[in-house]
Short mmCIF file of C-alpha atoms in Angstrom, two decimals:
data_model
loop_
_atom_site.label_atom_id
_atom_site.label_comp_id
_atom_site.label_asym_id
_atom_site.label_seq_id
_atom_site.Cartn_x
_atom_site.Cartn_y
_atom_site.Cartn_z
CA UNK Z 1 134.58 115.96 92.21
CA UNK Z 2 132.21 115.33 89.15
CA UNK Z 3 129.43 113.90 89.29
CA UNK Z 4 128.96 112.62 85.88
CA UNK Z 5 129.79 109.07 85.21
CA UNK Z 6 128.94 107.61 81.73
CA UNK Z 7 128.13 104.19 83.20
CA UNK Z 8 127.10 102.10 86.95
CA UNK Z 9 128.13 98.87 87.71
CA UNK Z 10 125.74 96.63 89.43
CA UNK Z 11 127.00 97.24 93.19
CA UNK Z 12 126.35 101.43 92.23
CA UNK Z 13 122.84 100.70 91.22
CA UNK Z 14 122.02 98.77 94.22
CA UNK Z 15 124.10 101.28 96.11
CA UNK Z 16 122.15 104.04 94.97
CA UNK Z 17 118.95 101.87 95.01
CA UNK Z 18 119.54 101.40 98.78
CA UNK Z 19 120.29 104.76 99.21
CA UNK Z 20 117.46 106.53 97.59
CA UNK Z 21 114.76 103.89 99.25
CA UNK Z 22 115.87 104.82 102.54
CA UNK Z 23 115.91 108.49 101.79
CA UNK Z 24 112.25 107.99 100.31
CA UNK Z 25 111.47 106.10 103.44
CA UNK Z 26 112.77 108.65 105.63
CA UNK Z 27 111.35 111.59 103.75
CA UNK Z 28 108.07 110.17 103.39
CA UNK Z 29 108.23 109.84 107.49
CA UNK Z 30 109.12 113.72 107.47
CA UNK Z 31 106.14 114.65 104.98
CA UNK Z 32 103.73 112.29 107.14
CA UNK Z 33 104.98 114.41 110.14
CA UNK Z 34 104.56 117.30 107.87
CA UNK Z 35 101.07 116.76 106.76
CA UNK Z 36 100.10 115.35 110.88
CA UNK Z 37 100.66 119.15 111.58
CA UNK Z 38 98.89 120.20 109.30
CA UNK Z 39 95.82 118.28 109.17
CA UNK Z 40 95.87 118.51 113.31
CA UNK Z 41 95.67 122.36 113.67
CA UNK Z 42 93.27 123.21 110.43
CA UNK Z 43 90.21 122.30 110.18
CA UNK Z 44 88.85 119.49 107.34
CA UNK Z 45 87.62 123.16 105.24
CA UNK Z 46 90.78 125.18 105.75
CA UNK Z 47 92.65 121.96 104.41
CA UNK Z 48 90.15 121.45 101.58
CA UNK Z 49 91.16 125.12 100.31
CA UNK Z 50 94.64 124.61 100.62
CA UNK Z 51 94.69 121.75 98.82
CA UNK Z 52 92.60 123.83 96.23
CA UNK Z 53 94.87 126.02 96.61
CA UNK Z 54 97.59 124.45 95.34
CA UNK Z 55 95.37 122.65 92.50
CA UNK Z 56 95.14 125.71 90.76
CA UNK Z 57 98.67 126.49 91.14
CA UNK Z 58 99.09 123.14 89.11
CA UNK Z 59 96.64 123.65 86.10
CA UNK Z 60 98.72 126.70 85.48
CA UNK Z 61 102.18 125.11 86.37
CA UNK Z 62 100.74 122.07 82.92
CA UNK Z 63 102.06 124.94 80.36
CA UNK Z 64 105.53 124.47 81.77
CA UNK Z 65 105.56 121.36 79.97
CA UNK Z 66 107.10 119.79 83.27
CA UNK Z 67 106.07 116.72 81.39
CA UNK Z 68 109.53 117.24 78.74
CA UNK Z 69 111.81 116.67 82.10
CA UNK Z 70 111.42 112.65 81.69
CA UNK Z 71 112.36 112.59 78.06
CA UNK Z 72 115.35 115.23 78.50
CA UNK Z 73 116.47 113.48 81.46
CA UNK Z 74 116.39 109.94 79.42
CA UNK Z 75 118.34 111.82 76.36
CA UNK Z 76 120.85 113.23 78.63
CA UNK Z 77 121.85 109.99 80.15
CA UNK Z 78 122.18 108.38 76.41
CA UNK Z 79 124.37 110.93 75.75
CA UNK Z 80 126.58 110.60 78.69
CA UNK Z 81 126.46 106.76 78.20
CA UNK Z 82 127.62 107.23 74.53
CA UNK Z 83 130.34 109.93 76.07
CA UNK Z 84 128.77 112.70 73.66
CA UNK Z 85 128.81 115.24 77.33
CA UNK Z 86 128.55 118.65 74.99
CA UNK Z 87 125.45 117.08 74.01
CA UNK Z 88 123.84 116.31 77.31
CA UNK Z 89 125.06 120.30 78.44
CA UNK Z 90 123.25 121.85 75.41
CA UNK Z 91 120.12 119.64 75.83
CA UNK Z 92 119.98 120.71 79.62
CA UNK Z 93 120.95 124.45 79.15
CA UNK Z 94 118.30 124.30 76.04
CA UNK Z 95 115.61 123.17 78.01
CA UNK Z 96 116.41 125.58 80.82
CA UNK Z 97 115.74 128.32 78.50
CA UNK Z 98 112.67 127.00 77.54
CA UNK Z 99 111.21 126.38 80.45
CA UNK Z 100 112.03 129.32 81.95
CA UNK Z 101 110.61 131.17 79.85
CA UNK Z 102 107.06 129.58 79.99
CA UNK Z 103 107.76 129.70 83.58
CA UNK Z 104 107.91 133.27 83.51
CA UNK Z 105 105.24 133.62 81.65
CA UNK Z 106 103.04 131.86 82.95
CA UNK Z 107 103.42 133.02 86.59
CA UNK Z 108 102.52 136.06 84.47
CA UNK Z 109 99.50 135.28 83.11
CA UNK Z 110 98.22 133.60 86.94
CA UNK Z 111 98.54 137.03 89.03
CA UNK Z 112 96.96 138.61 85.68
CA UNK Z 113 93.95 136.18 86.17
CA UNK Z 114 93.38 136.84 90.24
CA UNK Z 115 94.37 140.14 89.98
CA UNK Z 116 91.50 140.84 87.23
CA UNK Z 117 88.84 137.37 87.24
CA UNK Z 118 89.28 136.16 90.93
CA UNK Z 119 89.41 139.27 92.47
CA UNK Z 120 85.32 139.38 91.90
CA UNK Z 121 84.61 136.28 93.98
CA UNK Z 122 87.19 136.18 97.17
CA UNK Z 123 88.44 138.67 99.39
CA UNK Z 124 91.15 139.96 99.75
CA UNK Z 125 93.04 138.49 102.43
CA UNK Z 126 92.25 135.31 99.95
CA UNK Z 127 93.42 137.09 97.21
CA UNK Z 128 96.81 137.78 98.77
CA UNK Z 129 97.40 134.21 99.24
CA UNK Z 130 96.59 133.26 96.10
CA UNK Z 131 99.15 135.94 94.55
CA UNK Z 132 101.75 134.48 97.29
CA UNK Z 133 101.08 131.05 96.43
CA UNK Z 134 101.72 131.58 92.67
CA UNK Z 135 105.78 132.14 93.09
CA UNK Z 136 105.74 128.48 94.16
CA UNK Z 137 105.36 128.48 89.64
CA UNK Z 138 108.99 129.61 89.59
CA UNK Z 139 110.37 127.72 92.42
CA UNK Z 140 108.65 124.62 91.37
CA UNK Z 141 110.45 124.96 87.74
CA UNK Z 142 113.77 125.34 89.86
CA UNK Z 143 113.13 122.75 91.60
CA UNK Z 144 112.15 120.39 88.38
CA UNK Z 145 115.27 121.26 86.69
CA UNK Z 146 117.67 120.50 89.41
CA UNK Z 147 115.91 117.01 89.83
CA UNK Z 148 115.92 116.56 86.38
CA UNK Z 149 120.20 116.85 86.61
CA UNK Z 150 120.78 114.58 89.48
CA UNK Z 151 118.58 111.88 88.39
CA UNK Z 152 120.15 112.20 84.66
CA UNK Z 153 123.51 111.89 85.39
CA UNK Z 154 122.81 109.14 87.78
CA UNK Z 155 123.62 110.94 90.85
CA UNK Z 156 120.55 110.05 93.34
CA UNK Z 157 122.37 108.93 96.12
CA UNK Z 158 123.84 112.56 96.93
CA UNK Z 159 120.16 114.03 95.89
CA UNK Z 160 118.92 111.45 98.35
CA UNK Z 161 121.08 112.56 101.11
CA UNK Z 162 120.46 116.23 100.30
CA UNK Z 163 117.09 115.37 100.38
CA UNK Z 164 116.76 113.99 103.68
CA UNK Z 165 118.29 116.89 105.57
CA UNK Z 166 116.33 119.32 103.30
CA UNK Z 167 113.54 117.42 105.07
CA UNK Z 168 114.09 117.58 108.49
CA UNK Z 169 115.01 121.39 107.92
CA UNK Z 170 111.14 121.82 105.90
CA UNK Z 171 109.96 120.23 109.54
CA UNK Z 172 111.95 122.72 111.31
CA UNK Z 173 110.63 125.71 109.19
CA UNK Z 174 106.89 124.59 109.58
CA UNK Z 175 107.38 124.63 113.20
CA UNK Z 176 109.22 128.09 113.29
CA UNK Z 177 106.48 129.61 110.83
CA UNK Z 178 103.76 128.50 112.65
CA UNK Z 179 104.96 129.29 116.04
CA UNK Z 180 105.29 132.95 115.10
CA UNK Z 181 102.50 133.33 112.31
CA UNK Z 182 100.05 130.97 113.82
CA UNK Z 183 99.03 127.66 111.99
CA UNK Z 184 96.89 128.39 108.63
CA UNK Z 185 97.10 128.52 104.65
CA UNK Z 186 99.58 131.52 104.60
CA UNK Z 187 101.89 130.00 107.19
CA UNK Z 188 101.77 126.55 104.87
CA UNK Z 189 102.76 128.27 101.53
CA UNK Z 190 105.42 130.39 103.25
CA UNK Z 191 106.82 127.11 104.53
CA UNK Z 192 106.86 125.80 101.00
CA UNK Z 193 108.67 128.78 99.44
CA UNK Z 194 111.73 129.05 102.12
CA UNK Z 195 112.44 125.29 102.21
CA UNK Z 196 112.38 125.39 98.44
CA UNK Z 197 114.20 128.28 98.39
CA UNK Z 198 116.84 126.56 100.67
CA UNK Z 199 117.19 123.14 98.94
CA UNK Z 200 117.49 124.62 95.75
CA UNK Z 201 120.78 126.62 97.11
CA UNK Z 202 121.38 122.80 98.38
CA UNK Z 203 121.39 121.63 94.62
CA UNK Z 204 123.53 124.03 93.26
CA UNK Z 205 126.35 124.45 95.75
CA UNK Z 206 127.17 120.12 95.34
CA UNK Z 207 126.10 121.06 91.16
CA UNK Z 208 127.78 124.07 90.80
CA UNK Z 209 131.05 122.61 89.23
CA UNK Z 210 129.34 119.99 86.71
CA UNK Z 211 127.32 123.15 86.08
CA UNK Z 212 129.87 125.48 85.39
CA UNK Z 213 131.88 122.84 83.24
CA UNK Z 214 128.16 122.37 81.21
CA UNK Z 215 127.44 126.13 80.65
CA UNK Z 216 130.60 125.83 78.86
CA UNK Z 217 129.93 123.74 76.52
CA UNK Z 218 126.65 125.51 75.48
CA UNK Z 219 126.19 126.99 72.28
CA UNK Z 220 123.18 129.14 71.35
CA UNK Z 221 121.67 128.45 68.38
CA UNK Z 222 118.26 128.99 67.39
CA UNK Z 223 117.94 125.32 65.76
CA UNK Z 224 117.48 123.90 69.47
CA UNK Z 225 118.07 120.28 69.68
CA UNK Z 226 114.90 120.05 71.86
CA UNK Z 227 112.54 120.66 69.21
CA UNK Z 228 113.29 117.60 67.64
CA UNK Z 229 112.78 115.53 70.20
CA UNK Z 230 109.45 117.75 70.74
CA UNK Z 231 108.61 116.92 67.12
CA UNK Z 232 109.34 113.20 67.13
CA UNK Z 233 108.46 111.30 70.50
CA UNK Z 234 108.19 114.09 72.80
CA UNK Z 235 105.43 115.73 71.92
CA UNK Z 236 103.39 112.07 73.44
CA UNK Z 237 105.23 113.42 76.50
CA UNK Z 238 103.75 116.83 76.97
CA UNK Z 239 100.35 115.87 75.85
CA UNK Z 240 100.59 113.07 78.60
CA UNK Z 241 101.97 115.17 81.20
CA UNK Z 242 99.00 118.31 80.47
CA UNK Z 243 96.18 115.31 80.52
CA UNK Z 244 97.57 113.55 83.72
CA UNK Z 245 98.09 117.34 85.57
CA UNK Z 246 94.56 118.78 84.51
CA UNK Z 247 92.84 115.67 86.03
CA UNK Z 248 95.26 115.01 89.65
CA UNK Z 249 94.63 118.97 89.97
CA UNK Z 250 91.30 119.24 88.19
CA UNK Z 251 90.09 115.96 90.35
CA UNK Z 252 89.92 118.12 93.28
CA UNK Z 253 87.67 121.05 91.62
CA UNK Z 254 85.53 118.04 90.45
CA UNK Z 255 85.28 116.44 93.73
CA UNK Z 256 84.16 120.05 95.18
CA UNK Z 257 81.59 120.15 93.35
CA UNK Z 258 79.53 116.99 93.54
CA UNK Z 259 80.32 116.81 97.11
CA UNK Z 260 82.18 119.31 98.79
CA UNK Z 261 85.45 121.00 99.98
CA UNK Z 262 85.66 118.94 103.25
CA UNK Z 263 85.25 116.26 100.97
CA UNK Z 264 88.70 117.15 98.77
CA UNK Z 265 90.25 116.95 102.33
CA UNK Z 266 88.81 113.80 103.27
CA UNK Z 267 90.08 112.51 99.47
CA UNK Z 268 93.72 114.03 100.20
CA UNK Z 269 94.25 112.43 103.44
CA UNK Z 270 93.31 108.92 101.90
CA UNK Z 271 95.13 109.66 98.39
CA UNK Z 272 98.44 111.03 100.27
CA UNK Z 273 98.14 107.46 102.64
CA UNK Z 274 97.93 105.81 99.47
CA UNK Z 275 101.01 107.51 97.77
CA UNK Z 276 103.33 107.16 101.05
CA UNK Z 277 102.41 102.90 101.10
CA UNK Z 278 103.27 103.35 97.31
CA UNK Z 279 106.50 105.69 97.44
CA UNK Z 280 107.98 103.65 100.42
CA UNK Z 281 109.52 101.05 97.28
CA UNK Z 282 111.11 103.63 94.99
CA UNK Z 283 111.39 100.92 92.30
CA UNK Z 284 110.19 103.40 89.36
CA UNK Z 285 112.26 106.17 90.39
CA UNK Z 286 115.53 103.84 90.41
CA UNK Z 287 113.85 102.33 87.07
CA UNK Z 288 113.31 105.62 85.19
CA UNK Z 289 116.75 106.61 86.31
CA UNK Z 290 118.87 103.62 85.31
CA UNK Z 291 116.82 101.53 82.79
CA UNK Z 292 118.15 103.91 79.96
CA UNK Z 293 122.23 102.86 80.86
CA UNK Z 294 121.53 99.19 80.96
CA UNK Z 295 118.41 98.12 77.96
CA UNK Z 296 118.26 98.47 74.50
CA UNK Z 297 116.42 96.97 71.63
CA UNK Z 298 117.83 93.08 71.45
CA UNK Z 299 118.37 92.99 75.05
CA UNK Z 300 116.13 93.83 77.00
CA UNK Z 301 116.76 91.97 80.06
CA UNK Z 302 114.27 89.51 80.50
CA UNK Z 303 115.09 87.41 83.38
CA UNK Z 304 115.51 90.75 85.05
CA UNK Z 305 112.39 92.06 84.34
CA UNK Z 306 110.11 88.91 85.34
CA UNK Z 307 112.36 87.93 88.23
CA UNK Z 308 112.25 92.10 90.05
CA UNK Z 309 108.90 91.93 88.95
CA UNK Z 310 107.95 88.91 90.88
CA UNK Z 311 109.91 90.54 94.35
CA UNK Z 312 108.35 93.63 93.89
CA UNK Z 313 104.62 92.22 93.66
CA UNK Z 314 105.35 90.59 97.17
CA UNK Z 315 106.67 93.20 98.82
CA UNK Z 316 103.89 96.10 97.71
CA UNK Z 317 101.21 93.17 98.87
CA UNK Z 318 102.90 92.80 102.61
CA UNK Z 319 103.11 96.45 102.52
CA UNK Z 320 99.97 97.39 101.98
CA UNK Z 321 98.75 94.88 104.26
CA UNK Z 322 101.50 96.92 107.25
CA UNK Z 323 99.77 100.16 105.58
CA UNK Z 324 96.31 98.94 106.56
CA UNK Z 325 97.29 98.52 110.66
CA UNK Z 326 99.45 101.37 110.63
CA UNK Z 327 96.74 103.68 108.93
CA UNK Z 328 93.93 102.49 111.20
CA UNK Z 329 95.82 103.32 114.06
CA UNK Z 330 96.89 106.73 113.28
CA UNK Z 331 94.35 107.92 112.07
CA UNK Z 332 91.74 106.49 115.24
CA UNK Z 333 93.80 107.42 117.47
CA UNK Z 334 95.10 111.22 116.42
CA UNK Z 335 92.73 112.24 113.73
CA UNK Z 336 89.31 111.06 114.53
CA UNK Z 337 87.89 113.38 112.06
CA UNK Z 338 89.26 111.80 109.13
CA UNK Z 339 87.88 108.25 109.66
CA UNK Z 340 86.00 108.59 106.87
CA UNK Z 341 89.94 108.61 104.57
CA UNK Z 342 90.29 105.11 105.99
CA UNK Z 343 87.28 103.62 103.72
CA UNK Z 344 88.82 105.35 100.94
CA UNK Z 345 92.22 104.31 101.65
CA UNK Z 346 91.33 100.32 102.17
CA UNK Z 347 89.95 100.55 98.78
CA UNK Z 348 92.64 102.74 97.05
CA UNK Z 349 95.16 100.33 98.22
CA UNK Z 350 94.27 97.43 96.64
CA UNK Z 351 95.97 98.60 93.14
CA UNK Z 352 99.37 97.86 95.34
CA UNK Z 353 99.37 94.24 94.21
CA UNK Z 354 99.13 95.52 90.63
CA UNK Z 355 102.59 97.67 91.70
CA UNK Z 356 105.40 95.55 90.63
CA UNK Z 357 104.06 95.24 87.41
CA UNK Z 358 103.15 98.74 86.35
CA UNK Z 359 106.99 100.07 87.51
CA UNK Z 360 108.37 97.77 85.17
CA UNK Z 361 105.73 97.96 82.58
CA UNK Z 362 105.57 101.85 82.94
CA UNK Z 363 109.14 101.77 82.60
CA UNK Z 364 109.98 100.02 79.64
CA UNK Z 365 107.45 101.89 78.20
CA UNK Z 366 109.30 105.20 78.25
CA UNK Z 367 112.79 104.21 77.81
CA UNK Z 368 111.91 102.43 74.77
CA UNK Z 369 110.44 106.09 73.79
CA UNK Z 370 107.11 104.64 73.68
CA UNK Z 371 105.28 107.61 74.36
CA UNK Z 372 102.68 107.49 72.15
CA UNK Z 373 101.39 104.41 73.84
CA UNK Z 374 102.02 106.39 77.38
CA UNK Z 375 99.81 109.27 75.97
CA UNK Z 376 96.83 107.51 74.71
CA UNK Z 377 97.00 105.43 78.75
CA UNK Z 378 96.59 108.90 80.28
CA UNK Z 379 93.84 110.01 77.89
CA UNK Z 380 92.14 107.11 78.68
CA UNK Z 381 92.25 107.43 82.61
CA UNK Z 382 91.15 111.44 82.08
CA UNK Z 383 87.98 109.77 80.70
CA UNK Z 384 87.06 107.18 82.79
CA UNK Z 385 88.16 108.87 86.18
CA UNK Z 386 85.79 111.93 85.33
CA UNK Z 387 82.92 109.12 83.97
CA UNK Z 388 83.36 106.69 87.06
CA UNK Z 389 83.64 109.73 89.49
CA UNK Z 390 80.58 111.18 88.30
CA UNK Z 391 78.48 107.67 88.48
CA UNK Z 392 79.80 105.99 91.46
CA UNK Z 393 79.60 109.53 93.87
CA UNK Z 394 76.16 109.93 92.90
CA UNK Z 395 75.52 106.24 93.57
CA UNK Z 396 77.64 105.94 96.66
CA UNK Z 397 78.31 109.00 98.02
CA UNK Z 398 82.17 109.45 99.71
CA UNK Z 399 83.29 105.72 99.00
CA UNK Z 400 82.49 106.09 94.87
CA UNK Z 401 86.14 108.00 95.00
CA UNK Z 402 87.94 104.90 96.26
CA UNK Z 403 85.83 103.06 93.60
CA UNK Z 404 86.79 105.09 90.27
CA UNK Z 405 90.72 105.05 91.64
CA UNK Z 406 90.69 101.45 91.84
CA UNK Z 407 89.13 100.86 88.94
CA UNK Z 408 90.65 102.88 86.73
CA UNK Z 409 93.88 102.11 87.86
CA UNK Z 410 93.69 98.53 87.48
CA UNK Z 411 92.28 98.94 83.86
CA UNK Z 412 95.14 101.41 83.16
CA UNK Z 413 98.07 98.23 84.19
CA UNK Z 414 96.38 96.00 82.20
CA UNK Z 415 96.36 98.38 79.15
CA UNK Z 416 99.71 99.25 79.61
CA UNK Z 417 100.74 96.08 80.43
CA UNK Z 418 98.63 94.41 77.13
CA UNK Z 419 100.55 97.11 74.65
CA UNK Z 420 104.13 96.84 75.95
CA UNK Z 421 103.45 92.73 74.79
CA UNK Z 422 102.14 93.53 72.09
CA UNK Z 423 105.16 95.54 70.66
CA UNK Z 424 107.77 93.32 72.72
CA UNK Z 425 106.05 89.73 73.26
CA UNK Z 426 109.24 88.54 74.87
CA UNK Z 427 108.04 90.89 78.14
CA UNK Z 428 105.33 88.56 78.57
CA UNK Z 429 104.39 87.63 82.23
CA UNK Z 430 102.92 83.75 83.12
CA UNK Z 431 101.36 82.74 86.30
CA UNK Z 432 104.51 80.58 86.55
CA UNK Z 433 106.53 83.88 86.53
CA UNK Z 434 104.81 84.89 90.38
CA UNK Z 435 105.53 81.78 91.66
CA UNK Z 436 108.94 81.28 94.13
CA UNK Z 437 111.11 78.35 94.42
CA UNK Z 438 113.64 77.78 97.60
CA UNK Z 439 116.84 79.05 95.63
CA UNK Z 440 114.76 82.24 94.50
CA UNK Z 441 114.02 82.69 98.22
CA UNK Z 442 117.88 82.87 99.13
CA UNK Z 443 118.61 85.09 96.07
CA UNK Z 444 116.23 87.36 97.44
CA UNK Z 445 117.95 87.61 101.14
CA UNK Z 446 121.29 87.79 99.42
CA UNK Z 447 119.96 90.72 97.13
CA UNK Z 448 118.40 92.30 100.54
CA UNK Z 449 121.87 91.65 102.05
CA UNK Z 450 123.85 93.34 98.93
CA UNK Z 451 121.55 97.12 99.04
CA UNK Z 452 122.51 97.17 102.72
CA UNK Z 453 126.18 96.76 101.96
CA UNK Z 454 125.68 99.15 99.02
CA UNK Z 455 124.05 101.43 101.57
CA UNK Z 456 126.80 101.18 104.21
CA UNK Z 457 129.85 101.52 101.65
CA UNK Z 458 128.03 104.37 100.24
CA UNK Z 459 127.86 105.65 104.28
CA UNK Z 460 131.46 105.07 104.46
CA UNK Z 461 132.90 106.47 101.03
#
């Protein structure tokens, strides 16, 4: 059966929408599990290099230009929407070849560089992990690409359900691996690389027909289709992704430095708290996946937009608030060590009230292929992030982390928030839009009610 549909009704949306939050839900339970192991048998410096590890893994992963997957994946479903299919196949099979070339390469040029520069400074037990750790360059573009073909044609409730069991068998491998190799870095990336390895066969055996059918349709020609895009909007859209991957892995070499590499451990643990309270609403995903089938210029949903965004505000704010007991109690109880996350993470938290407006703001912002606006919000955070890092560590030590990420990301909201406005005033948000009356109180319930019949029809079907 296909999975290509050129448009969703309502009931498929929430469907989906149900679907993929409780897959996010339950695989963000998995990776907690997942990261509890981890965290419990190495110790806050063998965590610190991992995760240092894997940040230079993703300086050299930028010159994929991973950040062209959003843009792609927003063209393809336009295409499919306007029932132009040939088109979405040779925009997909196009950027395949692309990317895997880079990929290639630039796996390439990373065992060149520890085979030849960081060969002088570690050993080589160290050096062997490094050179293991780069094929996670290739699997990662695998792994991008596949994502990039579910979410496009809409299909996220079979990803979600692929997902899920893909994470209880990553759980399973972790355990396996580290009951025969003993727990440590090596036994980590080795985990990484078979349960990639496995959910990308996952992908392609429920793909493989839509796939097939695509290939197809492709024609080579050396006038690709993507370098238009590339040359118009697009090109916002790598520059964005390269600024916003140098600093979330560069942060880490940064934080190393003024402090120390316990100290990227301590900043993990609270970051990855932060990111599971944040990913347990999946509202951008299902935004960034959808948005492009149902808005265009002269309708952009209004009522939508300031009514979701209204639910969603209240829900991130009682979550975090959950996220604050739950976190204080894990982390007393099983990870003593790490007590000093929990100041970072009560801090850090905080931008959760700003949540419900950045999906929607975010959103609208890149299916109206407003990149350029997108681009010049990431340079801006590169800048302050390294700037308020810099002051507020030397003036508070540990907690100046928490500082800068709240900071910055409030200021970031407001400026994305202040252009979208600007080019669509009709988006604007009143105090009187955050505000609930009774009958928006049983909407809500009866909205709640129709994602868990979308959820168990979906179950059924």
């Amino acid at each position: 059966m296909s999975l290509i549909k050129a448009d969703f009704t309502k009931g498929e949306i929430l469907g989906s929408g149900a679907w993929y939050g409780a897959s996010t839900i339950f695989m963000r339970g998995i990776a907690a599990l997942n990261t509890f192991v981890v965290i419990y048998f190495l110790t806050l410096y063998e965590y610190g290099a991992f995760k240092l590890l894997l940040s230079l893994v993703g300086i050299f992963q930028v010159f994929v230009l991973s950040g062209l997957d959003g843009i792609v994946r927003n063209e393809i479903a336009q295409h499919i929407k306007n029932n132009h299919e040939k088109s979405a196949a040779q925009l997909f099979f196009e950027l395949l070849l692309v990317q895997g070339l880079l990929a290639t390469t630039v796996w390439l040029l990373l065992v060149i560089t520890i085979k030849f520069y960081f060969i002088r400074f570690y050993p080589d037990n160290f050096i062997n992990i490094m050179l293991l750790a780069s094929f996670t360059i290739l699997l990662n573009f695998l792994n991008d690409l596949f994502s990039l073909f579910y979410r496009g044609v809409g299909a996220i409730a079979l990803m979600s359900k692929i997902n899920s069991v893909i994470g209880v068998v990553k759980l399973m491998v972790l355990v396996t691996v580290f009951w025969w190799l003993s727990p440590g870095i090596v036994s980590i990336i080795v985990v990484i690389i078979i349960s990639q390895l496995i959910s990308h066969v996952a992908y392609l055996f429920f793909a493989r027909h839509d796939l097939w059918s695509w290939w197809q349709f492709y024609k080579f020609d050396s006038q690709f289709s993507i370098w238009q895009i590339i040359k118009s909007y697009g090109r916002w859209s790598i520059f964005t992704n390269v600024l916003a991957s140098l600093l979330s892995n560069g942060r880490n070499y940064i934080i190393k430095f003024l402090i120390s590499t316990e100290a990227v451990a301590i900043w993990s643990v609270a970051l990855s708290m932060t990111s599971l309270l944040y990913s347990l609403i999946p509202s951008d995903k299902i935004l960034s996946i959808f948005l492009p089938y149902k808005i265009k210029f002269g309708d952009l949903k209004v009522e939508y937009y300031r009514l979701y965004t209204k639910y969603l505000t209240v829900a991130y704010t009682s979550l975090m608030i959950i996220g604050w007991i739950g976190a204080t109690i894990v982390i007393t109880v099983f990870f003593p060590s790490y007590k000093a996350s929990l100041h970072l993470f009560y801090l850090m938290s905080l931008v959760s009230m700003l949540s419900g407006v950045n999906d929607f703001v975010a959103s609208y912002l890149h299916t109206l292929r407003h990149q350029k606006v997108i681009f010049y919000r990431t340079l801006q955070k590169n800048i302050l992030a390294v700037t308020f890092m810099v002051l507020f560590v030397s003036l508070f030590g540990y907690i100046g982390l928490a500082f800068e990420y709240l900071l910055t990301t409030t200021y970031l909201v407001m400026f994305s928030y202040f252009s979208l406005v600007r080019l669509h005033p009709e988006l604007r948000l009143t105090r009187a839009n955050f505000s609930f009356s009774k009958s928006e109180w049983h909407y809500l319930v009866g909205r709640i009610s129709d994602m868990i019949s979308g959820l168990k029809s979906s179950n059924h079907s």
